[in-house]
Amino acid sequence: AFSLRRAMRLILAAAICSCGGVGAFLLCGPATKAPAALRATGDDAVLGGAVGVAIVAANRLLLAGELPAPAQSRADLLSVFACCFLILDGLSRREVETKIADKVPLSASTRGKGLSAALCPRRRDLVDWAATTLLESLPDAATVFIWAATPLGASGASGTLARIGALGDESKVDVENAPTIRTALEQSAPTYIPDLQALPARVEFPFLPRNTQAALLVPWTTTTTSDDAQEATGLVVIAADRRRPFSPRDQLWATQIAERLADLL
């Protein structure tokens, strides 16, 4: 019995040393210079760490008492820490790809373009340019809605300035019953809603298709001539037909277009 226990101990010690050598190679080995068959991957590191934890557990259960308890506990603790570090390193090196949500056909009442008749020809062309640019340059944009909170210039045009793409049932914005829109105007900061259907705030956007998947609200501002203070003048709302569609780069691009529109108006 003693010889069998000693043999098992030697086998487990050899296995632990082997896992330690593989772990050192996976952690410190030059993966870029190693042959393709020997290059370490995240899955290899996770597998090596899991095997190491299993061997330490087997050593603890089968060979308990071979070493003094304090020494055995310290050795097992260090081994478990090393294996856990190997597992975490492997998980950090794994390539994780975010699944892109599928596109959803929007239940739009109609599709087309509508521009405010109160705009002068120059401002109408500017609003048309901004709406068309956003719709065509953002791959997942399905609707662009431009709205003015205050009258513009001598024409006094306000309210809905442009609608393009998949249109909703309404053409007006009820700011009093839309706290999300009101907050965006008050803070003069973009508001991104990556999953609109998951929020009660979806009822605040009757001017968008009912099953709009995501929305980006970009306030556009004008600079007053008195104190150069910026105040929210209007809002650009971009709707999408898939969840989580707009990257930070898309949001920055939409903000730049909105600011350019405000400067030109």
XYZ file of C-alpha atoms in Angstrom:
265
model
C 0.000 0.000 0.000
C 2.855 2.369 0.819
C 4.533 1.639 -2.524
C 1.274 2.267 -4.399
C 0.689 5.577 -2.629
C 4.299 6.586 -3.320
C 3.913 5.701 -7.006
C 0.680 7.712 -7.257
C 2.383 10.640 -5.583
C 5.259 10.518 -8.055
C 2.834 10.351 -11.001
C 0.823 13.321 -9.736
C 4.003 15.278 -9.015
C 5.176 14.626 -12.553
C 1.778 15.711 -13.912
C 1.848 18.909 -11.884
C 5.374 19.672 -13.116
C 4.243 19.029 -16.684
C 1.266 21.368 -16.304
C 3.590 23.952 -14.781
C 5.922 23.716 -17.751
C 3.038 23.979 -20.221
C 1.627 26.902 -18.238
C 4.969 28.713 -18.303
C 5.160 28.164 -22.049
C 1.615 29.429 -22.560
C 2.199 32.508 -20.423
C 5.747 33.445 -21.391
C 6.461 31.624 -24.638
C 7.009 33.740 -27.771
C 3.798 32.752 -29.529
C 4.603 34.838 -32.590
C 7.895 32.971 -33.205
C 6.677 29.477 -32.320
C 5.635 27.033 -35.022
C 1.977 27.120 -35.931
C 1.341 23.759 -34.254
C 2.838 24.993 -30.947
C 1.372 28.475 -30.760
C -0.536 29.046 -27.570
C -4.155 30.112 -27.765
C -6.629 31.206 -25.162
C -8.354 27.815 -25.288
C -5.049 26.038 -24.624
C -4.386 28.154 -21.548
C -7.893 27.581 -20.187
C -7.566 23.843 -20.767
C -4.143 23.722 -19.108
C -5.411 25.627 -16.078
C -8.471 23.394 -15.724
C -6.336 20.253 -15.913
C -3.991 21.705 -13.313
C -6.871 22.396 -10.911
C -8.142 18.837 -11.402
C -4.700 17.382 -10.649
C -4.314 19.512 -7.520
C -7.738 18.363 -6.324
C -6.816 14.725 -6.981
C -3.535 15.176 -5.131
C -5.385 16.681 -2.187
C -7.978 13.910 -2.021
C -5.840 10.856 -2.753
C -2.558 11.726 -1.076
C -3.718 13.612 1.989
C -1.330 13.130 4.890
C 1.802 12.451 2.843
C 3.081 15.904 3.708
C 2.661 17.950 6.895
C -0.690 19.769 6.834
C 0.723 23.350 6.691
C 3.113 22.513 3.876
C 0.412 20.623 1.947
C -2.037 23.516 2.299
C 0.511 26.088 1.134
C 1.499 23.968 -1.848
C -2.125 23.371 -2.857
C -2.980 27.055 -2.448
C -0.090 28.184 -4.629
C -0.951 25.570 -7.247
C -4.601 26.649 -7.374
C -3.598 30.319 -7.682
C -1.243 29.487 -10.557
C -3.911 27.467 -12.378
C -6.552 30.177 -11.869
C -4.147 32.776 -13.235
C -3.578 30.559 -16.256
C -7.334 30.242 -16.816
C -7.867 34.004 -16.528
C -4.993 34.669 -18.916
C -6.533 32.275 -21.426
C -9.949 33.891 -21.142
C -8.439 37.334 -21.677
C -6.755 36.184 -24.886
C -9.813 34.581 -26.391
C -11.396 36.426 -29.286
C -14.897 37.391 -28.239
C -17.168 38.658 -30.997
C -20.368 40.512 -30.193
C -23.304 39.070 -32.043
C -24.880 41.600 -34.355
C -28.627 41.843 -33.902
C -30.796 40.979 -36.873
C -32.610 43.680 -38.785
C -36.341 44.002 -38.158
C -38.759 45.235 -40.854
C -40.218 48.445 -39.487
C -43.981 48.832 -39.403
C -43.959 52.266 -40.979
C -47.175 53.932 -42.071
C -45.363 55.117 -45.178
C -41.897 55.727 -46.586
C -40.731 58.931 -48.160
C -39.576 62.454 -47.453
C -41.349 65.444 -46.016
C -39.987 68.973 -45.591
C -41.601 71.893 -43.807
C -43.308 74.345 -46.165
C -42.515 77.180 -43.739
C -38.794 76.986 -44.515
C -37.260 79.353 -47.029
C -35.634 77.647 -50.041
C -32.107 77.977 -48.629
C -32.989 76.510 -45.234
C -35.090 73.810 -46.893
C -32.067 72.714 -48.914
C -29.878 72.672 -45.800
C -32.334 70.559 -43.817
C -32.753 68.222 -46.784
C -28.971 67.875 -47.057
C -28.555 67.036 -43.367
C -31.377 64.476 -43.307
C -30.279 62.772 -46.519
C -26.630 62.669 -45.439
C -27.438 61.014 -42.127
C -29.783 58.480 -43.709
C -27.327 57.474 -46.409
C -24.088 57.580 -44.409
C -25.250 55.563 -41.380
C -25.733 51.950 -42.537
C -28.451 51.064 -40.007
C -30.369 54.350 -40.094
C -33.979 53.852 -41.191
C -35.504 57.210 -40.268
C -34.191 60.730 -39.784
C -36.411 63.262 -38.029
C -35.356 66.906 -37.637
C -37.295 69.117 -35.270
C -36.885 72.752 -34.178
C -37.835 73.871 -30.679
C -37.684 77.586 -31.456
C -38.542 79.608 -34.593
C -35.771 79.948 -37.146
C -34.994 83.423 -38.435
C -37.501 85.645 -40.145
C -39.501 82.744 -41.548
C -40.396 81.618 -38.039
C -40.319 77.967 -39.029
C -40.449 75.634 -36.047
C -41.665 72.186 -35.155
C -41.053 69.364 -37.621
C -38.607 70.473 -40.299
C -37.912 67.191 -42.057
C -38.915 63.520 -42.063
C -37.198 61.025 -44.296
C -37.189 57.235 -44.502
C -39.691 55.050 -42.652
C -42.262 57.459 -41.227
C -44.309 57.068 -38.085
C -47.974 57.760 -37.480
C -47.422 61.248 -36.040
C -45.483 64.197 -37.410
C -45.258 66.310 -34.257
C -43.174 66.125 -31.087
C -44.947 66.406 -27.736
C -42.121 67.581 -25.521
C -44.315 67.903 -22.431
C -45.085 64.170 -22.478
C -41.623 63.078 -23.585
C -39.162 63.331 -20.664
C -36.396 61.644 -22.649
C -36.571 64.275 -25.377
C -36.907 67.073 -22.826
C -33.821 65.886 -20.959
C -31.800 65.709 -24.176
C -32.774 69.291 -25.002
C -32.041 70.579 -21.518
C -28.629 68.911 -21.314
C -27.742 69.680 -24.965
C -26.068 66.274 -25.136
C -26.693 63.266 -27.397
C -28.843 60.494 -25.947
C -28.393 56.977 -27.300
C -31.084 54.349 -26.728
C -29.609 51.075 -28.040
C -32.716 48.973 -27.343
C -35.802 51.150 -27.555
C -38.321 48.305 -27.393
C -37.034 47.274 -23.965
C -37.882 50.667 -22.424
C -41.202 52.322 -21.588
C -39.800 55.435 -23.302
C -40.764 53.965 -26.680
C -44.208 55.579 -26.312
C -42.531 59.004 -26.440
C -41.698 58.564 -30.127
C -44.990 58.306 -32.067
C -43.305 60.068 -34.972
C -41.123 56.973 -35.472
C -42.272 53.505 -36.591
C -43.802 51.605 -33.686
C -41.231 48.813 -33.687
C -38.167 51.047 -33.996
C -35.302 49.057 -32.492
C -32.947 51.878 -31.468
C -32.829 55.657 -31.485
C -30.159 58.339 -31.331
C -31.176 61.817 -30.160
C -28.776 64.606 -31.126
C -29.655 68.156 -30.033
C -28.468 70.823 -32.409
C -27.560 74.179 -30.972
C -27.097 77.715 -32.134
C -24.778 80.369 -30.729
C -26.408 83.566 -29.542
C -24.760 86.838 -30.539
C -24.998 88.343 -27.050
C -23.017 86.073 -24.761
C -21.981 83.191 -27.065
C -23.872 80.805 -24.804
C -25.152 77.683 -26.450
C -28.752 76.666 -26.010
C -30.641 73.754 -27.484
C -32.470 74.879 -30.603
C -33.710 71.609 -32.030
C -33.268 67.897 -32.225
C -32.209 65.302 -34.753
C -33.666 61.854 -34.112
C -32.183 58.890 -35.985
C -34.063 55.605 -35.820
C -32.610 52.187 -36.645
C -34.061 48.825 -37.613
C -31.703 46.781 -35.423
C -30.623 46.879 -31.776
C -27.280 48.422 -30.779
C -26.619 49.797 -34.274
C -24.600 52.959 -33.706
C -20.944 52.891 -32.732
C -19.261 55.808 -30.918
C -17.914 56.846 -34.305
C -21.441 56.932 -35.754
C -22.643 59.015 -32.824
C -19.783 61.476 -33.288
C -20.544 61.733 -37.005
C -24.227 62.457 -36.317
C -23.240 65.103 -33.775
C -20.942 66.805 -36.290
C -23.699 66.899 -38.941
C -26.178 68.336 -36.425
C -23.726 71.029 -35.330
C -22.974 71.908 -38.944
C -26.683 72.204 -39.666
C -27.136 74.545 -36.708
C -24.253 76.743 -37.885
C -25.675 76.998 -41.389
C -29.215 77.698 -40.208
